[in-house]
Amino acid sequence: MRSLIVAACVAVPALAAQGRPSPAPPPLGAWTPVPELPGMGRPVDTASVAARRRALLARVGRGVVLVPAAHERELERDYVQDNDFRQSNTFFYFTELETQDAWLLLVAGGGASETVLFLPPRTPLQERWTGLRLGPDSTAGRLSGIPRVLPTDSLDDALAAALFRVRGPLYVPLDQTTRDEQRIRELTFAGRDVRNLRPSADSMRLVKDADEIARMRKAVDISVLGHVAAMQAARPGVWEYEIEAALEAAFRRNGADRVGYPSIVGSGPNSTTLHYDVSRRQTREGDLVVVDAGAEWGQYTADVTRTFPVNGKFTPRQKAIYDLVLATQQVAFDSTRPGTTIAQLNRVARDYMRTHSGTLCGAETCDAYFIHGLSHWLGMDVHDVGDYSTPLKAGMVLTIEPGIYLAQESLGVRIEDDVLVTATGAEWLSAKAPRTTAEIERLMGRR
Ligand code: GLY
Ligand code: MN
Ligand code: MN
């Protein structure tokens, strides 16, 4: 995983750390799989993806956009930890298709815009191993909402014709596998104006549309159930991997596709290591446990952290540190609204922690032990794409995750919630996971 830690600066006045999170949203309705085409995954929100493609074409103005899908990973060569395919985020954003080895061609200008999906031919023999796949036929057109679907071997001609007609640049995501890079080189010719699609495509992902927010709510709701299961599984003497197993079992039991990133279950001294993810220690009486874990659902991930005492009861010292982190998080949340920046939120949080530390952290104020950034964007990537200096707008999703890590005391606390920016402020997405010391103790007391 890329390292977290986004730099921060600039100040806004801290607001009072009052009030409880607003009620969590109702759970998303069940999504029906498409039984006749397992390779295709879940239904496509054809209106949403068409709107995203139109918005991209409007940005491009004149040019041709070519986006390859991902490929199956190879068992013998790659480290295949969950399953052997996850769609490229850029391709998914503009299609919501989970099919592999496909290409999306978008043409802007030159008379009329055009969208073409290229799919490899179906191979019945191969499908004995892989299950059914989408092929270049009318079913793919119907399910994808892209009426023009052609076989991948017609891509060369179609691209050449589009470039000739439009006489504009060719945009491709320049982050692809070597396989794609070679193919893209074959498909273009020397002197052609080839540009990176990623800056435009990535910036579109900052503000989530309704379909994306629904996916994120589902990923977060599943993650909350995992965190509750982790708290319920904890007691002194259990191994970190047992807590991780309970957490991830709840993810899968509730329909998660995979984890959004390797789960972090750090007890005692490991609670102070930010991205500890090996889960090999046996917990002991008196430990705090930091669980930082998010389920992925429908290509979108949550990113939630809870810290709890393994025996279910905070010591006064643990509670004091915890409450400072909690109040810091609340202050940052209260400042979250359109127009603010992540840098400003970071400053608000650090100012609050510094001025409310008292002697809790000894000679230093506690912000000296808050050693990472407060927030990052969240979406298909756990540290989602997009410019971090962008002022907040309704529809953006970010984490708020202050922490204090006192390695000399084996005492680490991080509280991380996922927050949706609304027209007037912000909404906690992950509020259903017990968050105050009283809520955590109540839940753990019922084990
Ligand atoms: N789970 C990694 C992070 O909080 O950024
Ligand atoms: Mn995070
Ligand atoms: Mn996290």
Coordinates of C-alpha atoms and ligand atoms in Angstrom, one line a residue:
M1 CA 0.0 0.0 0.0
R2 CA 1.2 3.5 -0.7
S3 CA 2.1 5.3 2.5
L4 CA -0.5 7.5 3.9
I5 CA 0.7 10.8 5.3
V6 CA -0.4 13.8 3.4
A7 CA 1.3 17.0 4.4
A8 CA -0.9 19.8 5.8
C9 CA -0.8 23.5 6.6
V10 CA -3.0 26.6 6.8
A11 CA -5.4 27.3 9.7
V12 CA -9.1 27.9 10.1
P13 CA -10.6 28.6 13.5
A14 CA -11.3 25.4 15.5
L15 CA -15.0 24.9 16.3
A16 CA -16.4 23.3 19.4
A17 CA -16.0 19.6 19.7
Q18 CA -19.7 19.0 20.5
G19 CA -22.4 16.8 19.4
R20 CA -22.6 13.2 18.2
P21 CA -22.3 12.0 14.6
S22 CA -25.5 12.3 12.6
P23 CA -27.4 9.0 12.3
A24 CA -25.9 6.6 9.8
P25 CA -27.6 6.2 6.4
P26 CA -30.0 3.3 5.9
P27 CA -28.3 0.2 4.4
L28 CA -28.2 0.0 0.7
G29 CA -30.7 -2.4 -0.9
A30 CA -29.5 -5.7 -2.2
W31 CA -27.8 -5.7 -5.5
T32 CA -28.8 -8.5 -7.8
P33 CA -26.0 -10.3 -9.6
V34 CA -26.4 -10.9 -13.3
P35 CA -26.7 -14.7 -13.4
E36 CA -26.3 -15.2 -17.1
L37 CA -22.9 -13.5 -17.1
P38 CA -20.7 -14.1 -14.0
G39 CA -17.6 -12.7 -15.7
M40 CA -19.4 -9.4 -15.9
G41 CA -20.0 -8.9 -12.2
R42 CA -22.7 -6.6 -10.9
P43 CA -25.2 -4.6 -12.9
V44 CA -23.9 -1.5 -14.5
D45 CA -25.5 1.9 -13.6
T46 CA -25.6 2.7 -17.3
A47 CA -26.9 6.2 -16.8
S48 CA -24.1 7.1 -14.3
V49 CA -21.2 5.7 -16.4
A50 CA -22.7 7.4 -19.6
A51 CA -22.7 10.7 -17.7
R52 CA -19.1 10.2 -16.6
R53 CA -18.1 9.5 -20.2
R54 CA -19.9 12.6 -21.5
A55 CA -18.2 14.7 -18.8
L56 CA -14.8 13.3 -19.9
L57 CA -15.5 14.0 -23.6
A58 CA -16.5 17.6 -22.7
R59 CA -13.2 18.0 -20.9
V60 CA -11.3 16.6 -23.8
G61 CA -13.1 18.8 -26.3
R62 CA -11.4 17.2 -29.4
G63 CA -9.4 14.0 -29.2
V64 CA -9.6 10.3 -28.8
V65 CA -9.6 8.5 -25.5
L66 CA -8.5 4.9 -25.3
V67 CA -8.8 2.9 -22.0
P68 CA -7.7 -0.7 -21.5
A69 CA -9.3 -3.0 -19.0
A70 CA -7.1 -5.0 -16.6
H71 CA -5.9 -8.5 -17.3
E72 CA -6.1 -11.7 -15.3
R73 CA -3.1 -12.0 -12.9
E74 CA -1.0 -15.1 -13.3
L75 CA -0.9 -17.6 -10.5
E76 CA 2.7 -18.5 -11.2
R77 CA 4.1 -15.0 -11.6
D78 CA 2.0 -12.6 -9.5
Y79 CA 1.1 -12.8 -5.8
V80 CA -2.5 -13.6 -6.2
Q81 CA -4.0 -13.1 -2.7
D82 CA -7.7 -12.9 -3.2
N83 CA -8.7 -13.7 -6.7
D84 CA -6.9 -13.3 -9.9
F85 CA -8.7 -10.3 -11.3
R86 CA -9.5 -6.8 -10.2
Q87 CA -10.6 -4.2 -12.8
S88 CA -8.5 -1.1 -13.5
N89 CA -10.1 1.8 -11.7
T90 CA -10.0 4.0 -14.7
F91 CA -11.8 1.5 -16.9
F92 CA -14.3 0.7 -14.1
Y93 CA -15.1 4.4 -13.6
F94 CA -16.1 4.8 -17.2
T95 CA -17.8 1.4 -17.7
E96 CA -18.5 -0.4 -14.3
L97 CA -17.6 -3.6 -16.2
E98 CA -15.5 -6.2 -14.5
T99 CA -14.6 -7.9 -17.8
Q100 CA -11.0 -8.3 -18.7
D101 CA -8.8 -7.6 -21.7
A102 CA -11.4 -5.1 -23.0
W103 CA -10.8 -1.6 -24.4
L104 CA -13.0 1.5 -24.3
L105 CA -12.7 4.0 -27.1
L106 CA -14.2 7.5 -26.8
V107 CA -14.1 10.0 -29.6
A108 CA -14.8 13.7 -29.1
G109 CA -15.1 16.3 -31.8
G110 CA -14.8 15.8 -35.6
G111 CA -18.6 16.0 -36.1
A112 CA -20.0 13.6 -33.4
S113 CA -18.9 11.9 -30.2
E114 CA -18.7 8.2 -30.2
T115 CA -18.3 5.4 -27.6
V116 CA -17.1 1.9 -28.6
L117 CA -16.5 -1.0 -26.3
F118 CA -14.0 -3.7 -27.6
L119 CA -14.2 -7.2 -26.2
P120 CA -12.2 -10.3 -26.9
P121 CA -14.2 -13.1 -28.6
R122 CA -15.6 -15.7 -26.3
T123 CA -13.8 -19.0 -26.2
P124 CA -16.0 -21.9 -25.0
L125 CA -13.0 -24.1 -24.1
Q126 CA -11.4 -21.4 -21.9
E127 CA -14.8 -20.7 -20.3
R128 CA -14.7 -24.3 -18.9
W129 CA -12.0 -22.9 -16.6
T130 CA -13.0 -19.3 -16.1
G131 CA -16.8 -19.3 -16.4
L132 CA -18.8 -17.3 -18.8
R133 CA -17.3 -14.1 -20.2
L134 CA -18.8 -11.1 -22.0
G135 CA -18.3 -11.3 -25.7
P136 CA -18.6 -8.8 -28.5
D137 CA -22.4 -9.2 -29.0
S138 CA -25.7 -7.6 -28.3
T139 CA -25.8 -8.9 -24.7
A140 CA -22.7 -6.9 -23.9
G141 CA -24.3 -3.8 -25.5
R142 CA -27.5 -4.3 -23.4
L143 CA -25.7 -4.8 -20.1
S144 CA -23.1 -2.2 -20.5
G145 CA -25.3 0.5 -22.0
I146 CA -22.8 1.0 -24.8
P147 CA -24.6 0.2 -28.0
R148 CA -21.5 -0.2 -30.2
V149 CA -19.5 -3.3 -29.2
L150 CA -16.9 -4.7 -31.5
P151 CA -14.3 -7.5 -31.3
T152 CA -10.9 -6.4 -30.0
D153 CA -9.2 -7.3 -33.3
S154 CA -11.0 -4.4 -35.0
L155 CA -9.5 -1.9 -32.5
D156 CA -6.5 -0.9 -34.8
D157 CA -8.7 0.1 -37.6
A158 CA -11.3 1.9 -35.5
L159 CA -8.6 3.8 -33.7
A160 CA -6.9 4.8 -36.9
A161 CA -10.2 6.0 -38.4
A162 CA -11.1 8.0 -35.2
L163 CA -7.7 9.7 -35.1
F164 CA -7.9 10.6 -38.8
R165 CA -11.4 12.0 -38.4
V166 CA -10.8 14.0 -35.2
R167 CA -7.3 15.2 -35.8
G168 CA -6.7 15.7 -32.1
P169 CA -4.6 14.1 -29.4
L170 CA -4.9 10.5 -28.2
Y171 CA -5.4 10.2 -24.4
V172 CA -4.4 7.0 -22.7
P173 CA -3.9 6.2 -19.0
L174 CA -0.1 6.1 -18.8
D175 CA -0.1 3.7 -15.8
Q176 CA -0.8 0.5 -17.5
T177 CA 1.0 -2.9 -17.5
T178 CA 3.8 -3.5 -19.9
R179 CA 1.4 -5.6 -21.9
D180 CA -0.9 -2.5 -22.4
E181 CA 2.1 -0.2 -23.1
Q182 CA 3.3 -2.4 -25.9
R183 CA -0.2 -2.6 -27.4
I184 CA -0.6 1.2 -27.1
R185 CA 2.7 1.6 -28.9
E186 CA 1.5 -0.7 -31.7
L187 CA -1.8 1.2 -32.0
T188 CA -0.2 4.6 -32.3
F189 CA 2.4 5.8 -34.7
A190 CA 5.5 8.0 -34.4
G191 CA 4.8 11.7 -34.2
R192 CA 1.2 11.1 -32.8
D193 CA 0.3 13.5 -30.0
V194 CA -0.2 11.0 -27.1
R195 CA -1.2 12.4 -23.7
N196 CA -1.9 11.0 -20.3
L197 CA -5.5 10.6 -19.5
R198 CA -5.0 10.2 -15.8
P199 CA -4.9 13.9 -14.6
S200 CA -8.4 14.5 -16.2
A201 CA -9.9 11.1 -15.3
D202 CA -8.5 11.3 -11.7
S203 CA -9.8 14.7 -11.0
M204 CA -13.3 13.6 -12.1
R205 CA -13.1 11.0 -9.3
L206 CA -12.9 13.6 -6.5
V207 CA -16.6 14.4 -6.4
K208 CA -18.5 11.1 -6.2
D209 CA -21.9 10.7 -8.0
A210 CA -24.9 9.0 -6.4
D211 CA -23.9 5.6 -7.6
E212 CA -20.4 5.9 -6.2
I213 CA -21.7 7.2 -2.9
A214 CA -24.1 4.2 -2.7
R215 CA -21.2 1.9 -3.3
M216 CA -19.2 3.6 -0.6
R217 CA -22.0 3.4 1.9
K218 CA -22.2 -0.3 1.3
A219 CA -18.4 -0.8 1.7
V220 CA -18.5 1.3 4.9
D221 CA -21.6 -0.5 6.4
I222 CA -19.9 -3.9 5.8
S223 CA -16.7 -2.5 7.4
V224 CA -18.6 -1.4 10.5
L225 CA -19.9 -4.9 11.0
G226 CA -16.3 -6.2 10.8
H227 CA -15.1 -3.7 13.4
V228 CA -17.9 -4.7 15.7
A229 CA -17.0 -8.4 15.2
A230 CA -13.3 -7.6 16.0
M231 CA -14.3 -5.9 19.3
Q232 CA -16.5 -8.9 20.1
A233 CA -13.7 -11.4 19.4
A234 CA -11.2 -9.6 21.7
R235 CA -10.1 -10.7 25.1
P236 CA -6.6 -10.9 26.7
G237 CA -4.6 -13.8 25.3
V238 CA -6.2 -14.0 21.8
W239 CA -3.8 -13.6 19.0
E240 CA -3.9 -10.6 16.7
Y241 CA -4.6 -13.0 13.8
E242 CA -7.7 -14.3 15.6
I243 CA -9.1 -10.7 15.8
E244 CA -8.2 -10.2 12.1
A245 CA -10.0 -13.5 11.2
A246 CA -13.2 -12.4 13.0
L247 CA -13.0 -9.0 11.3
E248 CA -12.5 -10.3 7.8
A249 CA -15.0 -13.2 8.3
A250 CA -17.6 -10.5 9.0
F251 CA -16.5 -8.6 5.9
R252 CA -17.0 -11.7 3.7
R253 CA -20.1 -12.8 5.5
N254 CA -21.6 -9.5 4.6
G255 CA -20.6 -9.6 1.0
A256 CA -17.3 -7.8 0.8
D257 CA -15.5 -8.5 -2.4
R258 CA -12.1 -8.3 -0.7
V259 CA -10.2 -6.1 1.8
G260 CA -9.5 -2.6 0.5
Y261 CA -5.9 -2.8 1.9
P262 CA -4.2 -5.3 4.3
S263 CA -6.0 -5.2 7.6
I264 CA -4.0 -3.6 10.5
V265 CA -4.5 -5.3 13.9
G266 CA -1.9 -4.0 16.2
S267 CA -1.9 -4.7 19.9
G268 CA 0.2 -3.3 22.7
P269 CA 3.5 -2.1 21.2
N270 CA 2.2 -2.8 17.7
S271 CA -0.6 -0.2 18.3
T272 CA 2.1 2.4 17.8
T273 CA 3.2 1.1 14.3
L274 CA 1.1 2.9 11.8
H275 CA 0.9 0.2 9.1
Y276 CA 1.6 -3.0 11.1
D277 CA -0.1 -5.7 9.2
V278 CA 1.4 -9.1 10.1
S279 CA -0.9 -9.8 13.1
R280 CA 1.3 -12.2 14.8
R281 CA 1.4 -11.1 18.4
Q282 CA -0.6 -12.6 21.3
T283 CA -2.5 -9.9 23.2
R284 CA -2.0 -9.3 26.9
E285 CA -4.1 -7.9 29.7
G286 CA -4.0 -4.2 29.6
D287 CA -3.3 -3.8 25.8
L288 CA -4.9 -1.4 23.5
V289 CA -5.7 -2.8 20.0
V290 CA -5.7 -0.6 16.9
V291 CA -7.8 -2.1 14.1
D292 CA -7.5 -0.2 10.8
A293 CA -9.4 -2.1 8.2
G294 CA -11.9 -1.5 5.4
A295 CA -13.9 -3.8 3.2
E296 CA -14.1 -3.3 -0.6
W297 CA -17.4 -3.6 -2.2
G298 CA -18.3 -2.8 -5.9
Q299 CA -14.7 -1.5 -6.4
Y300 CA -15.0 1.1 -3.6
T301 CA -13.3 0.8 -0.2
A302 CA -13.9 2.0 3.3
D303 CA -11.1 2.9 5.6
V304 CA -12.0 2.8 9.3
T305 CA -10.0 2.6 12.5
R306 CA -11.1 1.7 15.9
T307 CA -9.0 1.4 19.1
F308 CA -10.2 -0.6 22.0
P309 CA -8.9 -2.2 25.2
V310 CA -8.4 -5.9 24.7
N311 CA -10.1 -6.6 28.1
G312 CA -13.1 -4.3 27.3
K313 CA -12.3 -1.6 29.8
F314 CA -10.1 1.5 29.2
T315 CA -7.6 2.4 32.0
P316 CA -7.9 6.1 33.1
R317 CA -4.6 6.8 31.2
Q318 CA -5.8 5.1 28.0
K319 CA -9.2 6.9 28.2
A320 CA -7.5 10.3 28.6
I321 CA -5.4 9.8 25.5
Y322 CA -8.4 8.3 23.7
D323 CA -10.7 11.2 24.5
L324 CA -8.1 13.8 23.3
V325 CA -7.9 11.9 19.9
L326 CA -11.7 11.7 19.8
A327 CA -12.2 15.4 20.5
T328 CA -9.6 16.3 17.9
Q329 CA -11.5 14.2 15.4
Q330 CA -14.7 15.9 16.3
V331 CA -13.2 19.4 15.9
A332 CA -11.9 18.5 12.4
F333 CA -15.3 17.1 11.5
D334 CA -17.1 20.3 12.7
S335 CA -14.9 22.3 10.4
T336 CA -15.6 20.0 7.4
R337 CA -17.7 21.8 4.8
P338 CA -17.5 23.0 1.2
G339 CA -14.6 25.4 0.6
T340 CA -12.4 24.1 3.4
T341 CA -9.2 22.3 2.4
I342 CA -7.6 19.2 3.9
A343 CA -4.6 21.3 4.9
Q344 CA -6.9 23.6 6.9
L345 CA -8.6 20.6 8.6
N346 CA -5.1 19.3 9.5
R347 CA -4.2 22.6 11.1
V348 CA -7.5 22.8 13.0
A349 CA -6.9 19.3 14.4
R350 CA -3.3 19.9 15.4
D351 CA -4.0 23.2 17.0
Y352 CA -6.8 21.6 19.0
M353 CA -4.6 18.7 20.1
R354 CA -1.7 21.0 21.0
T355 CA -3.8 23.4 23.1
H356 CA -5.7 20.6 24.9
S357 CA -2.7 18.3 25.7
G358 CA -2.0 19.7 29.2
T359 CA 0.7 17.4 30.6
L360 CA -0.8 14.2 29.0
C361 CA 2.2 13.6 26.8
G362 CA 4.9 14.8 29.2
A363 CA 7.2 17.6 28.2
E364 CA 5.8 17.7 24.6
T365 CA 2.3 18.5 23.6
C366 CA 0.5 15.4 22.1
D367 CA 0.5 16.7 18.6
A368 CA 4.2 15.8 18.6
Y369 CA 3.0 12.2 18.6
F370 CA 0.4 12.7 15.9
I371 CA 2.9 11.6 13.2
H372 CA 0.8 11.3 10.1
G373 CA -1.7 13.4 8.1
L374 CA -5.2 13.9 9.3
S375 CA -7.1 13.0 6.1
H376 CA -6.9 11.6 2.6
W377 CA -9.4 11.2 -0.2
L378 CA -11.3 7.8 -0.3
G379 CA -12.9 6.0 -3.2
M380 CA -11.7 3.1 -5.4
D381 CA -8.2 3.5 -4.0
V382 CA -7.9 3.7 -0.2
H383 CA -5.7 6.8 -0.7
D384 CA -7.8 8.0 -3.6
V385 CA -6.6 10.0 -6.5
G386 CA -7.0 13.7 -6.9
D387 CA -5.2 16.9 -6.0
Y388 CA -5.0 17.4 -2.2
S389 CA -5.1 21.1 -2.4
T390 CA -8.6 21.0 -3.9
P391 CA -11.2 22.8 -1.7
L392 CA -13.9 20.5 -0.4
K393 CA -17.1 20.2 -2.4
A394 CA -20.3 18.3 -1.8
G395 CA -19.9 14.7 -2.8
M396 CA -16.2 14.4 -1.9
V397 CA -15.3 11.6 0.6
L398 CA -12.4 11.8 2.9
T399 CA -11.1 10.2 6.1
I400 CA -10.6 12.0 9.4
E401 CA -8.0 10.0 11.3
P402 CA -6.1 11.7 14.1
G403 CA -3.9 9.5 16.3
I404 CA -1.4 9.6 19.2
Y405 CA 1.4 7.0 19.3
L406 CA 3.4 6.8 22.5
A407 CA 5.9 4.0 21.7
Q408 CA 7.6 4.2 25.1
E409 CA 4.2 3.2 26.7
S410 CA 3.1 0.8 24.0
L411 CA 0.1 3.0 23.8
G412 CA -1.2 3.9 20.3
V413 CA -4.7 5.4 19.6
R414 CA -6.1 6.1 16.1
I415 CA -9.7 6.9 15.4
E416 CA -10.6 7.0 11.7
D417 CA -13.9 7.7 10.1
D418 CA -15.1 8.1 6.6
V419 CA -16.9 11.4 5.9
L420 CA -19.0 12.6 3.0
V421 CA -18.9 16.4 2.3
T422 CA -22.5 17.7 2.0
A423 CA -23.9 21.0 0.8
T424 CA -23.8 22.5 4.3
G425 CA -21.2 20.5 6.2
A426 CA -20.4 16.8 6.4
E427 CA -21.9 13.4 7.2
W428 CA -20.2 10.6 9.1
L429 CA -20.5 7.5 7.0
S430 CA -19.0 5.1 9.6
A431 CA -20.7 6.4 12.7
K432 CA -22.3 3.1 13.4
A433 CA -19.0 1.6 14.6
P434 CA -18.8 2.3 18.4
R435 CA -16.6 5.3 18.8
T436 CA -16.7 6.8 22.3
T437 CA -15.1 4.9 25.2
A438 CA -18.6 4.4 26.7
E439 CA -20.0 2.9 23.4
I440 CA -17.0 0.6 23.1
E441 CA -17.1 -0.6 26.7
R442 CA -20.8 -1.2 26.4
L443 CA -20.4 -3.3 23.3
M444 CA -17.4 -5.2 24.7
G445 CA -19.2 -5.7 28.1
R446 CA -21.9 -7.7 26.3
R447 CA -19.4 -10.3 24.9
Ligands
GLY1 N1 -5.5 2.4 6.3 C1 -4.5 3.3 5.8 C2 -4.8 4.7 6.2 O1 -5.5 4.9 7.1 O2 -4.5 5.5 5.5
MN2 MN -6.8 6.3 6.2
MN3 MN -6.9 3.5 7.8

